[in-house]
Short mmCIF file of C-alpha atoms in Angstrom, two decimals:
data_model
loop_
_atom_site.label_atom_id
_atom_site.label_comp_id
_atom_site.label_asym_id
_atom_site.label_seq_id
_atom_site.Cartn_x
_atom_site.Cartn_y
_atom_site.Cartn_z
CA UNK A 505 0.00 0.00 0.00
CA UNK A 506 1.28 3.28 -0.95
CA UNK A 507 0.22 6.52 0.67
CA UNK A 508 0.85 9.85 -1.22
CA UNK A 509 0.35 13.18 -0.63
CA UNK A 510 -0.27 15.67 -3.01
CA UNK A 511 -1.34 19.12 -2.55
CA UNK A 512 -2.32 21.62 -5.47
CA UNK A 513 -2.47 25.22 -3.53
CA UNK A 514 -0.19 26.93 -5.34
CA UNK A 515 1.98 26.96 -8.77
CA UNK A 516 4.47 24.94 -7.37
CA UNK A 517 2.46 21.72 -6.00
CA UNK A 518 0.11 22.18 -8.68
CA UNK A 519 2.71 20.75 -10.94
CA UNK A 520 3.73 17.99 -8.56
CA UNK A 521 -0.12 17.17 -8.17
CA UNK A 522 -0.34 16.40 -11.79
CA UNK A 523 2.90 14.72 -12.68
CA UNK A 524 1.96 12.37 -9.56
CA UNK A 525 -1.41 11.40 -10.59
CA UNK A 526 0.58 10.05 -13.59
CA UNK A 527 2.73 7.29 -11.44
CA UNK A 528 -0.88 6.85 -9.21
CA UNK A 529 -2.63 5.79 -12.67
CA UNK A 530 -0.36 3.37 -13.31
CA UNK A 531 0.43 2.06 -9.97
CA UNK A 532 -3.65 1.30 -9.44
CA UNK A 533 -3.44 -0.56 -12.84
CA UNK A 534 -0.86 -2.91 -11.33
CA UNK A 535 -3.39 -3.27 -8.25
CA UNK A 536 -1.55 -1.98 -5.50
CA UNK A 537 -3.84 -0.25 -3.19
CA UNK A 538 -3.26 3.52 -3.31
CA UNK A 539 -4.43 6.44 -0.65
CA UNK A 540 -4.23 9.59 -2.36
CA UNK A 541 -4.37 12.62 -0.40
CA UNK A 542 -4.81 15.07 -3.15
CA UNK A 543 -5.60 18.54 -2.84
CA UNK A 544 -7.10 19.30 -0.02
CA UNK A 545 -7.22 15.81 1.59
CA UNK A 546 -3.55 16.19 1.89
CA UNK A 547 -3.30 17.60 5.52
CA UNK A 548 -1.92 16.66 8.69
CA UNK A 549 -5.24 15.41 10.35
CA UNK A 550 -5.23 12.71 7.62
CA UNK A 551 -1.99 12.36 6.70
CA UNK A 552 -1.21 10.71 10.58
CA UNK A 553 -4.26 8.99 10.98
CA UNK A 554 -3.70 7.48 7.47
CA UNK A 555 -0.02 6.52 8.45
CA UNK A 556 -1.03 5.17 12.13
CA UNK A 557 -3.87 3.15 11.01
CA UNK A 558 -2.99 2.06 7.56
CA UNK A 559 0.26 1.30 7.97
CA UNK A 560 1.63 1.79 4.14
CA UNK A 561 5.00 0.34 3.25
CA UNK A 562 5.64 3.37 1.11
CA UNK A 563 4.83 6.87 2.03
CA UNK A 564 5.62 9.33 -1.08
CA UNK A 565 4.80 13.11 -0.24
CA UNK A 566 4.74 15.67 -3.02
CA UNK A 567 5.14 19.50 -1.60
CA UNK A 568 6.96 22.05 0.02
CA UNK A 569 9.33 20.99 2.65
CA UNK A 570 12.35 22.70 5.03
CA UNK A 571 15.22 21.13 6.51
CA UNK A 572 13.02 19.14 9.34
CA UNK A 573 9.52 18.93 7.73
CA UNK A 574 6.93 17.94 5.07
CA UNK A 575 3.70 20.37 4.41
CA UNK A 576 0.39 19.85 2.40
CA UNK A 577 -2.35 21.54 1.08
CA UNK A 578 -1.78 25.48 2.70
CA UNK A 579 1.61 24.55 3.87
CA UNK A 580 0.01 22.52 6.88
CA UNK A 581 3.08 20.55 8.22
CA UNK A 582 2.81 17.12 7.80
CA UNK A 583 5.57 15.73 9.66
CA UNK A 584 8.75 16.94 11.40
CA UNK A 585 11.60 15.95 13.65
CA UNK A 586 9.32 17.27 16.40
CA UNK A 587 6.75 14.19 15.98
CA UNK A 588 9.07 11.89 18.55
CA UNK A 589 6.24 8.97 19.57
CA UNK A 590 4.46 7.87 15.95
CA UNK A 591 5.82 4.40 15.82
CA UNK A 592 6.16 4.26 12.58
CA UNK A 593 6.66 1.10 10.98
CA UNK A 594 6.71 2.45 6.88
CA UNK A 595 9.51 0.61 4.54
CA UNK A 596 10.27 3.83 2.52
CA UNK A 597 9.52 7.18 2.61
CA UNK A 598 9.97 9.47 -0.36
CA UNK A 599 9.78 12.94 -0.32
CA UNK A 600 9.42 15.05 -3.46
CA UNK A 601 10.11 17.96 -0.97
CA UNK A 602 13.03 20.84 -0.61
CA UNK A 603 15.75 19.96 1.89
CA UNK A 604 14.22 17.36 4.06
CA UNK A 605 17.13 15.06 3.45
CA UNK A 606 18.98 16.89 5.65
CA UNK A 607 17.34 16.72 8.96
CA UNK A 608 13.79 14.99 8.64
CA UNK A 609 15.47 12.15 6.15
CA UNK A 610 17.66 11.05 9.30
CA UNK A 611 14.92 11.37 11.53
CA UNK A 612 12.98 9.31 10.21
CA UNK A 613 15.25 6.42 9.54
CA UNK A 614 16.33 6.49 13.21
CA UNK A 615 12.41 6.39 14.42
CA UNK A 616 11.03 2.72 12.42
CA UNK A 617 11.19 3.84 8.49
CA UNK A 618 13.31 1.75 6.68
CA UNK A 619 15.00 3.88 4.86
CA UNK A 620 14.20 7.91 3.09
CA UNK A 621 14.70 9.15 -0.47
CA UNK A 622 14.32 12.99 -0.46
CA UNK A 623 16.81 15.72 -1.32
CA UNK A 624 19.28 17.57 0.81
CA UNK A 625 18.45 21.16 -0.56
CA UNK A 626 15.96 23.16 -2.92
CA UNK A 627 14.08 20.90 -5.19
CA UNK A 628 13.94 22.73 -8.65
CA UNK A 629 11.84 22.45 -11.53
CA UNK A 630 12.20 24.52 -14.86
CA UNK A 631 9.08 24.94 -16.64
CA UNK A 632 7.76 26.08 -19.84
CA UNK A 633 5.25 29.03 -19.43
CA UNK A 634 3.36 27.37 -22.90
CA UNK A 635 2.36 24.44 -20.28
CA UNK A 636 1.04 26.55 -17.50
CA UNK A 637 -2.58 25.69 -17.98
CA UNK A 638 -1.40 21.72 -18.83
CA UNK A 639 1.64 21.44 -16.66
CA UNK A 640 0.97 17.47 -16.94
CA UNK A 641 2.22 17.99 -20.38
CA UNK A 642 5.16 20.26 -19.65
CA UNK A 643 8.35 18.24 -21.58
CA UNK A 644 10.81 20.71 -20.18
CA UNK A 645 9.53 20.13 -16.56
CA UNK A 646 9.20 16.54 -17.61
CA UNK A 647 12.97 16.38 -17.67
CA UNK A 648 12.62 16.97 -13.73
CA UNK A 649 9.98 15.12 -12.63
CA UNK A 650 9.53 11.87 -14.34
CA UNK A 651 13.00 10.92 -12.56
CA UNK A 652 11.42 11.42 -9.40
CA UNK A 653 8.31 9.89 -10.46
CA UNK A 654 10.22 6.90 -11.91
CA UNK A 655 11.33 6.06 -7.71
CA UNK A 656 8.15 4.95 -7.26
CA UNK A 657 7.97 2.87 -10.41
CA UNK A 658 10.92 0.99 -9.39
CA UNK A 659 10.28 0.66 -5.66
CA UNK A 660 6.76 -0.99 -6.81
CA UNK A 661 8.62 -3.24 -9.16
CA UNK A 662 10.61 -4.51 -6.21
CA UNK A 663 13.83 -2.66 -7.10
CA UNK A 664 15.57 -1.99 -3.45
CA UNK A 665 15.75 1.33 -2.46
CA UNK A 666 19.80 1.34 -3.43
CA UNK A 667 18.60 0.57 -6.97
CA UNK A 668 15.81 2.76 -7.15
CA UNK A 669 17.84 5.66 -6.27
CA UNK A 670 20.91 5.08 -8.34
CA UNK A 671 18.24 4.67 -11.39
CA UNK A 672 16.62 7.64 -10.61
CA UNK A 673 19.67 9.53 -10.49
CA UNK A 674 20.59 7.62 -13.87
CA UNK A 675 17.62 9.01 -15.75
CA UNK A 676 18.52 12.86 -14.38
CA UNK A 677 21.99 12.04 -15.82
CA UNK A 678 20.02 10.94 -19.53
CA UNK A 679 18.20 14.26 -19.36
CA UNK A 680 21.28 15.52 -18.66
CA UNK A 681 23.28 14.40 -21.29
CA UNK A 682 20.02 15.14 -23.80
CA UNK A 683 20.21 18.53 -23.07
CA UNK A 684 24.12 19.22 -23.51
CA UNK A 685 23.29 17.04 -26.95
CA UNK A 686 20.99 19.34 -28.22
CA UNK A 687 22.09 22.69 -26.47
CA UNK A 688 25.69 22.44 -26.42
CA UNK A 689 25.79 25.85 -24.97
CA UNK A 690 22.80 25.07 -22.43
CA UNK A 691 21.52 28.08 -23.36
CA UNK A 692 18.06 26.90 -21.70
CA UNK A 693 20.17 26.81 -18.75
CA UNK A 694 18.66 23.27 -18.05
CA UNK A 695 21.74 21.21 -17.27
CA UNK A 696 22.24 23.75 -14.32
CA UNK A 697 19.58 22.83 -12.45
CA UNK A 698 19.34 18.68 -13.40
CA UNK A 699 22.83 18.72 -12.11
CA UNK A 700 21.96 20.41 -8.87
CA UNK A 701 18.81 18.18 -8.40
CA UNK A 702 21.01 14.98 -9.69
CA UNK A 703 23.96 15.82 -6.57
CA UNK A 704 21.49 16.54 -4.13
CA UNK A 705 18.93 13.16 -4.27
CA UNK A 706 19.83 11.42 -1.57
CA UNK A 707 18.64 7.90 -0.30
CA UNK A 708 19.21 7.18 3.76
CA UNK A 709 18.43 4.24 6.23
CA UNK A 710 18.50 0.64 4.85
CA UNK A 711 18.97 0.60 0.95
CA UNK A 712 18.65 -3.25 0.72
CA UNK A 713 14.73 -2.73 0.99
CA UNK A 714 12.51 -4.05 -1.08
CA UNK A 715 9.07 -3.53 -1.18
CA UNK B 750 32.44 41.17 4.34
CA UNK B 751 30.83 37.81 5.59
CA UNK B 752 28.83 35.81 2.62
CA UNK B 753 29.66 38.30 -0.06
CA UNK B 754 29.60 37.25 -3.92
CA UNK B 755 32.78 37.58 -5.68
CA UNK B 756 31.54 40.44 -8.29
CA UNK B 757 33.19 38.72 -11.09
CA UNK B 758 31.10 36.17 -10.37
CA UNK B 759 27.86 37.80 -10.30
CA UNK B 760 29.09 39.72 -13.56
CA UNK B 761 29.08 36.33 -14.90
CA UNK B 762 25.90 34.77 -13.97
CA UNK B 763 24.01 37.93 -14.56
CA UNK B 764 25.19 37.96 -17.79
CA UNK B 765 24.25 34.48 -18.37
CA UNK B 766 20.86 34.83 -16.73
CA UNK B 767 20.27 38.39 -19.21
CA UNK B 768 20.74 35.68 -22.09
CA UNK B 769 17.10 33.80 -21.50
CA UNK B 770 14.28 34.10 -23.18
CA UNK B 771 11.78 36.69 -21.79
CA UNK B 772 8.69 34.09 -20.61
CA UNK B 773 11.78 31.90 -18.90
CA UNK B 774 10.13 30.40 -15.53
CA UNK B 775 11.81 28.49 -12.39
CA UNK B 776 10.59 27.09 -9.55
CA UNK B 777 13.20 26.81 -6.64
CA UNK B 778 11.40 25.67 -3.78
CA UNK B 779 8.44 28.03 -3.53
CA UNK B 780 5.26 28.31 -5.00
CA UNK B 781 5.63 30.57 -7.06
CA UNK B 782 7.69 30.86 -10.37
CA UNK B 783 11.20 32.94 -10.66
CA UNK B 784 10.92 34.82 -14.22
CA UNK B 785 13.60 35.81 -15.58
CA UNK B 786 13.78 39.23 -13.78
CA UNK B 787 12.71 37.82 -10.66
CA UNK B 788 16.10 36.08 -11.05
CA UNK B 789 17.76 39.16 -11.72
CA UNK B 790 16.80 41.03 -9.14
CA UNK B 791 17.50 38.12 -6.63
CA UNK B 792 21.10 38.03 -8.21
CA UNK B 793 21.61 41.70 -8.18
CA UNK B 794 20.15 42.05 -4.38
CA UNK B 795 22.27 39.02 -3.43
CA UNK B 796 19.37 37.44 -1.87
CA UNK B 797 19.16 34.38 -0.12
CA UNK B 798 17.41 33.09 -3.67
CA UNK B 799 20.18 35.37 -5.59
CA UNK B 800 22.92 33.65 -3.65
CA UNK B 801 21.64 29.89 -4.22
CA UNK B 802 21.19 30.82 -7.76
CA UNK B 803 25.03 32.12 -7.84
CA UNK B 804 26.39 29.28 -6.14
CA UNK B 805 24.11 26.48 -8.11
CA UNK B 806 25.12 28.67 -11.42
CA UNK B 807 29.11 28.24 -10.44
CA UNK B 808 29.03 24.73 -9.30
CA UNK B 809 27.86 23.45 -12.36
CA UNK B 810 30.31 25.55 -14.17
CA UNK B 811 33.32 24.13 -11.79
CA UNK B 812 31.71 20.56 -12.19
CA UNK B 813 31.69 21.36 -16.25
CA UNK B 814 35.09 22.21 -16.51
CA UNK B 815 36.84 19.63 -13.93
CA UNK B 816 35.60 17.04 -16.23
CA UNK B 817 33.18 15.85 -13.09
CA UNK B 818 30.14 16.13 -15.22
CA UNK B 819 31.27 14.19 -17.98
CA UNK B 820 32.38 11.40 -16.38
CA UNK B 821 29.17 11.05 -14.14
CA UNK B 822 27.68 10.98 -17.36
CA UNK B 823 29.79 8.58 -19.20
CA UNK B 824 28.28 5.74 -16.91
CA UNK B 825 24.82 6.10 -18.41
CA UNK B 826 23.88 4.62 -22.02
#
């Protein structure tokens, strides 16, 4: 069972909303149950009571984050390195979230999940303005976020977290490489960023998991 | 001064960042885009934003040149 967050309250998470329903299509199709907090639905209230009860092996949120936190819908905090007592018993917890590798990541791992993909700083995603009313069709922000969509592909496949994240990683190196190919002066300025998102994915706790 | 940018830096990156297309859009974090003269500004203000940009801008160039980037990507197909 998978649960995933996925608020839409702003430009931001309304592209993450999107691109996530993608991997949620097709992980339903494969029948593996799904609770999808979207929009709205995506607050704390839920998002515990969810994790508590429920019990998912994978957690995947999609928003805004800091150094020690997860929000939702409105920025509502999720989870942080203040929530000491959950007993959390989750395999792997992804975060599509700014810089919540570096504190919450470790957290985590050291209170019952098995291990954390997330990133250690700012999460970015270039976009193309043509998209902004169809951001589920955006190719340039494509280049960002079907990487991070493709760790949940692989970790329901039964890659372990050690694979998923070094094929993630891969496929920002492809996009990469794509780019320089066709741009050899980046002039799009893309490579900047994939590189910065590519050094700063980090996976944490037990990579031999499998799902 | 603590934290300042090297202005030869800045120069550079600015100059870069003058180079996009008008309806260029980035999100870094927040929930709202960076335009292009959002990034400007950010840049020219040295920012918190500005100074992420300037460092993420001049990584990539030092990973670029050292060859780094290149080799990462000579291990994928």
């Amino acid at each position: 069972m998978i649960l995933v967050t996925r608020p839409n309250h702003d430009g931001g998470t309304n592209y993450l909303y999107y691109w996530s329903g993608k991997v949620i299509e097709e992980t339903k199709k494969k029948s593996v149950d799904v609770i999808d907090l979207a929009k709205s639905k995506a607050n704390r209230k839920n998002f515990i009571s969810y994790l508590i009860k429920q019990k998912p092996s994978i957690v995947w949120v999609n928003g805004h984050g800091n150094d020690d936190c997860v929000t939702g819908f409105n920025n509502d905090i999720l989870i942080s390195t203040s929530d000491k007592n959950l007993n959390l018993q989750v395999k792997v917890f992804v975060a599509r979230s700014c810089r919540c590798g570096k504190l919450l990541g470790k957290f985590l791992v050291n209170n019952g999940v098995g291990a954390f993909i997330g990133y250690l700083d700012d999460y970015i995603i270039k976009t193309s303005r043509k998209y902004t009313t169809r951001p589920w069709l955006d190719p340039v922000a494509g280049l960002f976020l079907e990487p991070s969509n493709y760790i949940i592909t692989l970790l329901t496949k039964g890659h372990s977290v050690d694979e998923t994240n070094d094929k993630s990683k891969k496929m920002i190196l492809m996009n990469l490489k794509k780019t320089l190919v066709k741009d050899a002066d980046d002039k799009n300025d893309l490579g900047r960023w994939l590189w910065h998102d590519y050094k700063n994915q980090v996976a944490l706790g037990r990579l031999e998991i499998k799902v | 001064m603590k934290n300042k940018v090297d202005s030869d830096l800045k120069n550079i990156i600015l100059a870069k960042i003058m180079s996009y297309d008008d309806d260029y859009e980035l999100f870094i974090g927040g929930g709202k885009p960076l335009n292009k003269d959002d990034l400007v500004k950010n840049i020219e203000n040295e920012t918190e934003v500005g100074k992420q940009i300037i460092k993420i801008q001049s990584d990539f160039m030092r990973d670029l040149v050292s060859g780094n980037i290149y080799k990462m990507m000579s291990d994928v197909l």
